[in-house]
CSV table of C-alpha atoms in Angstrom, one decimal:
chain,number,residue,atom,x,y,z
Z,1,MET,CA,83.5,127.8,112.5
Z,2,VAL,CA,85.9,126.5,114.8
Z,3,GLY,CA,83.3,125.3,117.3
Z,4,ARG,CA,81.7,123.3,114.2
Z,5,LEU,CA,84.7,121.8,113.2
Z,6,ILE,CA,85.7,120.5,116.5
Z,7,ALA,CA,81.8,119.4,117.1
Z,8,THR,CA,81.6,117.4,113.9
Z,9,GLN,CA,84.9,115.4,114.6
Z,10,ARG,CA,84.3,111.6,114.3
Z,11,HIS,CA,86.7,110.9,117.2
Z,12,ARG,CA,86.2,113.8,119.5
Z,13,HIS,CA,87.2,113.9,123.2
Z,14,PRO,CA,84.2,114.4,125.5
Z,15,ASP,CA,85.8,117.1,127.5
Z,16,ASP,CA,86.2,119.2,124.1
Z,17,ASP,CA,83.4,121.3,124.7
Z,18,LEU,CA,82.4,125.4,124.5
Z,19,ALA,CA,84.4,125.9,127.6
Z,20,ALA,CA,87.4,124.2,126.1
Z,21,LEU,CA,87.2,125.9,122.8
Z,22,GLN,CA,86.9,129.5,125.0
Z,23,ALA,CA,90.3,128.4,126.5
Z,24,ARG,CA,91.8,127.9,123.4
Z,25,PHE,CA,90.7,131.9,122.5
Z,26,ASP,CA,92.0,133.2,125.9
Z,27,ALA,CA,95.2,131.4,125.6
Z,28,ARG,CA,95.7,133.0,121.9
Z,29,GLU,CA,96.1,129.3,120.6
Z,30,VAL,CA,93.3,129.8,117.4
Z,31,VAL,CA,95.4,131.8,114.9
Z,32,LEU,CA,96.0,132.6,111.6
Z,33,ARG,CA,99.2,131.2,109.3
Z,34,SER,CA,101.1,134.3,110.2
Z,35,GLY,CA,100.5,133.4,114.1
Z,36,GLU,CA,97.9,136.4,114.5
Z,37,PRO,CA,95.7,135.6,117.5
Z,38,LEU,CA,91.8,135.5,116.8
Z,39,THR,CA,88.8,135.8,118.9
Z,40,PRO,CA,85.5,134.1,119.0
Z,41,GLU,CA,84.2,137.4,117.4
Z,42,THR,CA,86.6,137.5,114.2
Z,43,LEU,CA,84.8,137.3,111.0
Z,44,VAL,CA,86.7,134.6,108.9
Z,45,GLN,CA,87.6,135.9,105.5
Z,46,PRO,CA,87.5,133.3,102.4
Z,47,GLY,CA,91.1,131.9,101.8
Z,48,TRP,CA,92.1,132.4,105.5
Z,49,ASP,CA,94.4,129.2,107.0
Z,50,VAL,CA,93.0,129.0,110.8
Z,51,TYR,CA,95.1,127.3,112.6
Z,52,PHE,CA,94.0,125.5,116.5
Z,53,TYR,CA,95.1,122.1,118.2
Z,54,ARG,CA,92.5,119.6,118.7
Z,55,MET,CA,91.9,117.6,121.7
Z,56,PRO,CA,93.0,114.1,120.9
Z,57,ALA,CA,90.4,111.6,122.3
Z,58,PRO,CA,91.0,108.9,124.7
Z,59,GLU,CA,93.2,106.2,122.9
Z,60,PRO,CA,94.0,102.5,123.9
Z,61,THR,CA,97.9,102.4,124.8
Z,62,VAL,CA,99.7,100.5,122.1
Z,63,PRO,CA,102.0,97.8,124.3
Z,64,HIS,CA,105.1,97.7,122.2
Z,65,GLU,CA,108.1,99.9,121.9
Z,66,ILE,CA,109.8,101.5,119.0
Z,67,GLY,CA,113.1,100.3,118.0
Z,68,ILE,CA,115.8,102.8,116.4
Z,69,ILE,CA,117.9,101.1,114.0
Z,70,HIS,CA,119.9,104.2,112.9
Z,71,ARG,CA,120.2,108.0,113.6
Z,72,ASP,CA,122.5,110.6,112.4
Z,73,GLU,CA,122.1,114.1,111.5
Z,74,ASP,CA,119.5,113.9,108.9
Z,75,LEU,CA,117.7,110.7,109.4
Z,76,ILE,CA,116.1,108.5,112.2
Z,77,VAL,CA,115.4,104.8,111.1
Z,78,VAL,CA,113.3,102.8,113.3
Z,79,ASP,CA,112.0,99.4,113.7
Z,80,LYS,CA,108.1,99.9,114.0
Z,81,PRO,CA,105.8,97.7,115.8
Z,82,PRO,CA,102.3,96.7,115.0
Z,83,TYR,CA,99.2,98.5,115.9
Z,84,LEU,CA,100.8,101.9,115.8
Z,85,ALA,CA,100.1,104.4,112.7
Z,86,THR,CA,102.9,106.1,111.4
Z,87,MET,CA,101.2,109.6,111.0
Z,88,PRO,CA,98.4,111.0,113.2
Z,89,ARG,CA,94.8,110.2,111.3
Z,90,GLY,CA,91.4,109.6,112.4
Z,91,ARG,CA,91.0,108.0,115.8
Z,92,HIS,CA,94.7,107.3,115.9
Z,93,ILE,CA,96.7,110.8,117.2
Z,94,THR,CA,98.6,110.0,120.1
Z,95,GLU,CA,99.4,106.7,119.2
Z,96,THR,CA,101.2,107.0,116.1
Z,97,VAL,CA,105.1,106.6,115.5
Z,98,THR,CA,105.6,109.9,114.4
Z,99,VAL,CA,104.1,111.8,117.8
Z,100,ARG,CA,105.7,109.0,119.8
Z,101,LEU,CA,109.1,109.9,118.1
Z,102,ARG,CA,108.4,113.6,118.6
Z,103,ARG,CA,108.0,113.3,122.1
Z,104,SER,CA,110.8,110.8,122.9
Z,105,THR,CA,113.5,112.9,120.8
Z,106,GLY,CA,112.1,116.1,121.1
Z,107,ILE,CA,112.3,116.8,117.5
Z,108,GLN,CA,109.4,118.4,116.7
Z,109,GLU,CA,110.3,118.5,113.0
Z,110,LEU,CA,110.9,115.0,112.7
Z,111,SER,CA,108.6,113.8,109.6
Z,112,PRO,CA,108.2,110.1,107.8
Z,113,ALA,CA,109.6,109.7,104.4
Z,114,HIS,CA,107.3,107.2,103.7
Z,115,ARG,CA,104.6,105.4,105.5
Z,116,LEU,CA,103.8,101.6,106.7
Z,117,ASP,CA,100.2,100.3,107.3
Z,118,ARG,CA,99.2,100.5,111.0
Z,119,LEU,CA,99.3,96.7,111.3
Z,120,THR,CA,102.6,96.6,109.6
Z,121,SER,CA,106.3,96.0,111.2
Z,122,GLY,CA,109.4,96.8,110.2
Z,123,VAL,CA,111.8,99.6,108.8
Z,124,LEU,CA,110.6,103.4,108.8
Z,125,VAL,CA,112.5,106.1,107.5
Z,126,PHE,CA,112.0,109.3,109.6
Z,127,THR,CA,114.0,112.9,108.1
Z,128,VAL,CA,115.3,114.5,111.3
Z,129,ARG,CA,115.8,118.4,109.5
Z,130,PRO,CA,112.9,120.1,107.0
Z,131,GLU,CA,115.6,121.0,104.4
Z,132,VAL,CA,116.2,117.4,103.9
Z,133,ARG,CA,113.0,116.2,104.0
Z,134,GLY,CA,112.0,116.8,100.3
Z,135,ALA,CA,115.3,114.9,99.1
Z,136,TYR,CA,114.5,111.6,100.9
Z,137,GLN,CA,110.5,111.9,100.6
Z,138,ARG,CA,111.1,112.0,96.3
Z,139,LEU,CA,113.3,108.6,96.6
Z,140,PHE,CA,110.0,106.9,97.8
Z,141,ALA,CA,107.7,108.6,95.4
Z,142,GLU,CA,109.9,108.0,92.3
Z,143,ARG,CA,110.6,104.3,93.5
Z,144,GLN,CA,114.2,104.4,93.9
Z,145,VAL,CA,114.0,102.7,97.2
Z,146,THR,CA,114.3,98.7,96.9
Z,147,LYS,CA,111.9,97.4,99.3
Z,148,THR,CA,112.0,93.5,100.7
Z,149,TYR,CA,108.9,92.3,103.0
Z,150,GLU,CA,108.3,89.1,104.7
Z,151,ALA,CA,105.1,87.6,105.5
Z,152,ILE,CA,104.2,84.5,107.5
Z,153,ALA,CA,101.4,82.1,106.0
Z,154,ARG,CA,100.3,78.5,105.0
Z,155,HIS,CA,103.3,77.0,103.7
Z,156,ASP,CA,101.7,76.1,99.7
Z,157,THR,CA,104.4,74.0,98.6
Z,158,ALA,CA,103.0,74.2,94.9
Z,159,LEU,CA,103.5,78.0,95.0
Z,160,ALA,CA,106.8,77.7,96.5
Z,161,ALA,CA,107.6,75.4,93.7
Z,162,THR,CA,107.0,78.7,91.1
Z,163,THR,CA,109.3,81.3,92.9
Z,164,PRO,CA,110.3,83.7,91.7
Z,165,LEU,CA,107.2,84.8,90.2
Z,166,GLU,CA,105.3,88.3,89.6
Z,167,TRP,CA,101.7,89.1,90.7
Z,168,ALA,CA,100.3,91.9,88.6
Z,169,SER,CA,96.8,93.1,89.3
Z,170,ARG,CA,94.5,96.1,89.1
Z,171,MET,CA,93.3,96.9,92.7
Z,172,VAL,CA,91.0,99.6,94.0
Z,173,LYS,CA,90.1,100.7,97.3
Z,174,THR,CA,87.1,102.8,98.1
Z,175,PRO,CA,87.9,105.7,100.4
Z,176,GLY,CA,85.9,104.8,103.7
Z,177,GLU,CA,85.9,101.0,103.2
Z,178,ILE,CA,88.3,98.9,105.0
Z,179,GLN,CA,89.0,96.1,102.2
Z,180,GLY,CA,90.5,96.7,98.6
Z,181,TYR,CA,89.4,94.5,95.6
Z,182,ILE,CA,91.4,93.0,92.8
Z,183,VAL,CA,89.4,93.9,89.4
Z,184,ASP,CA,89.4,93.3,85.6
Z,185,GLY,CA,91.6,96.1,84.0
Z,186,GLU,CA,95.2,97.1,83.5
Z,187,PRO,CA,97.7,96.2,86.3
Z,188,ASN,CA,98.5,99.0,88.7
Z,189,ALA,CA,100.1,96.8,91.4
Z,190,ARG,CA,103.0,94.8,91.0
Z,191,THR,CA,104.9,92.3,93.5
Z,192,THR,CA,107.6,89.8,93.0
Z,193,LEU,CA,107.1,86.4,95.2
Z,194,ALA,CA,111.1,86.0,95.6
Z,195,ASP,CA,111.3,82.8,97.7
Z,196,VAL,CA,108.9,80.7,100.0
Z,197,VAL,CA,110.9,79.1,103.1
Z,198,PRO,CA,109.3,76.6,105.5
Z,199,LEU,CA,109.6,77.8,109.2
Z,200,THR,CA,111.7,75.8,111.5
Z,201,ASP,CA,110.0,73.6,114.1
Z,202,ASP,CA,110.8,76.5,116.5
Z,203,GLU,CA,109.5,78.8,114.5
Z,204,GLN,CA,106.4,77.0,114.1
Z,205,THR,CA,105.9,76.6,117.6
Z,206,ALA,CA,106.4,80.7,118.4
Z,207,MET,CA,103.8,80.8,116.1
Z,208,GLU,CA,101.5,78.3,117.8
Z,209,SER,CA,102.1,80.1,121.0
Z,210,VAL,CA,100.5,83.0,119.8
Z,211,HIS,CA,97.8,81.7,117.1
Z,212,GLY,CA,97.1,78.3,118.4
Z,213,PRO,CA,97.5,75.2,116.5
Z,214,LEU,CA,98.5,76.0,112.7
Z,215,GLU,CA,98.8,74.3,109.4
Z,216,ARG,CA,102.8,74.4,108.6
Z,217,GLN,CA,103.8,77.9,107.9
Z,218,ALA,CA,106.5,79.5,105.9
Z,219,ARG,CA,108.3,82.7,105.4
Z,220,TYR,CA,107.2,84.7,101.9
Z,221,VAL,CA,109.9,87.0,100.6
Z,222,LEU,CA,108.0,89.7,98.8
Z,223,ARG,CA,109.3,92.6,96.8
Z,224,PRO,CA,106.7,95.1,95.9
Z,225,GLU,CA,107.4,97.3,92.7
Z,226,THR,CA,104.2,99.6,93.4
Z,227,GLY,CA,102.8,100.7,96.5
Z,228,ARG,CA,98.9,100.2,96.4
Z,229,THR,CA,97.5,100.3,99.7
Z,230,HIS,CA,97.2,96.6,101.2
Z,231,GLN,CA,98.8,95.4,98.2
Z,232,LEU,CA,101.0,92.7,99.7
Z,233,ARG,CA,98.0,91.5,101.8
Z,234,LEU,CA,95.6,91.5,98.8
Z,235,HIS,CA,98.4,89.6,96.5
Z,236,MET,CA,98.8,87.0,99.3
Z,237,TRP,CA,95.2,86.8,99.8
Z,238,ALA,CA,94.6,86.3,96.1
Z,239,ALA,CA,97.2,83.7,96.0
Z,240,GLY,CA,95.3,81.5,98.5
Z,241,VAL,CA,97.7,82.5,101.3
Z,242,PRO,CA,96.5,85.2,103.5
Z,243,ILE,CA,98.8,86.3,106.0
Z,244,LEU,CA,98.6,84.9,109.3
Z,245,GLY,CA,97.3,87.7,111.8
Z,246,ASP,CA,95.6,89.7,109.0
Z,247,PRO,CA,92.2,91.1,110.7
Z,248,VAL,CA,90.9,92.3,107.2
Z,249,TYR,CA,91.9,89.6,104.8
Z,250,PRO,CA,89.7,87.0,104.3
Z,251,ARG,CA,87.6,88.5,107.2
Z,252,ILE,CA,86.8,92.0,108.4
Z,253,TYR,CA,87.4,91.7,112.2
Z,254,SER,CA,85.4,94.0,114.3
Z,255,GLU,CA,87.3,96.9,116.8
Z,256,ALA,CA,86.1,94.6,119.7
Z,257,GLU,CA,88.2,91.8,118.5
Z,258,GLU,CA,91.5,93.4,118.5
Z,259,ASP,CA,94.1,92.2,120.1
Z,260,MET,CA,97.4,93.9,120.5
Z,261,ALA,CA,99.3,91.1,121.8
Z,262,VAL,CA,98.6,89.2,118.4
Z,263,PRO,CA,100.2,90.9,115.4
Z,264,MET,CA,99.8,90.5,111.6
Z,265,HIS,CA,102.9,88.7,110.4
Z,266,LEU,CA,104.0,91.1,107.9
Z,267,ILE,CA,107.4,93.0,108.3
Z,268,ALA,CA,109.2,95.5,106.1
Z,269,ARG,CA,112.5,93.5,106.5
Z,270,SER,CA,114.7,96.1,104.6
Z,271,LEU,CA,115.1,99.1,102.4
Z,272,GLU,CA,118.2,99.8,100.2
Z,273,PHE,CA,118.5,103.1,98.3
Z,274,THR,CA,121.4,105.4,97.3
Z,275,ASP,CA,121.5,108.2,99.8
Z,276,PRO,CA,120.4,111.6,97.8
Z,277,LEU,CA,123.0,114.0,100.1
Z,278,SER,CA,126.0,111.8,100.0
Z,279,GLY,CA,125.4,109.1,97.6
Z,280,GLU,CA,126.3,106.7,99.7
Z,281,ALA,CA,124.4,103.4,99.5
Z,282,ARG,CA,122.2,102.7,102.4
Z,283,ARG,CA,120.8,99.7,103.6
Z,284,PHE,CA,118.5,99.0,106.9
Z,285,VAL,CA,117.1,96.1,108.2
Z,286,SER,CA,114.6,95.2,110.7
Z,287,ARG,CA,115.5,93.0,113.5
Z,288,ARG,CA,112.0,92.2,114.2
Z,289,LEU,CA,111.0,88.4,114.5
């Protein structure tokens, strides 16, 4: 059973073979939930949970550092760079914020209270201790957190003149497909476009140093009320102002085209909430440009 799970991984390390599997058994690293080690001859019973470590496939190193915004006995709040996934998933295992933070801090119980897309930057909250994890995760699940994002896109003066405005759409995303879609039906995704601010000449020059010549760009201040997958990216695309550097909307870029020196310009700029343990008003702000 364990051999089949290893062999059928989509992103399997080439050295994760039968010898590596036997080494796991020899090291007593294939265990039940109770910690009892298993052998290759053990007959697995229905309902058993079997645990073992996978051997992560080689991953490209993400050449960006994780900034620390705040740290106390309950939380570590980081300034997430682009191209690092929040949690291990699929082909991104070691090059994730969670794994990097656990290794750098030595705190194996670190767990994210919420998630950001791999390409999105900005404020990301981690809990330090398991006993406080649920309280902070509920804040995000119950939408008790005020989130403000900033996106860079073409300066649309007509759109800017209508702010603030609400985008309300029905979004769907099929598992396994890269793009999501806006369809007819009851809205399940709501975003407030709070402001549109043209970039300064210096900011425009900085963007062109990465992306080449551009139309005049602007900073779009976005406040999502819901958290659908790719919600802000889809709403910006639907409004005719796709986010600068977005490799999915409007065109899906291939894996070979990915350039980690060229970010998608969507930043979770700030998070605000009432601390569920102390009652203190909390506000964390990304320092990313």
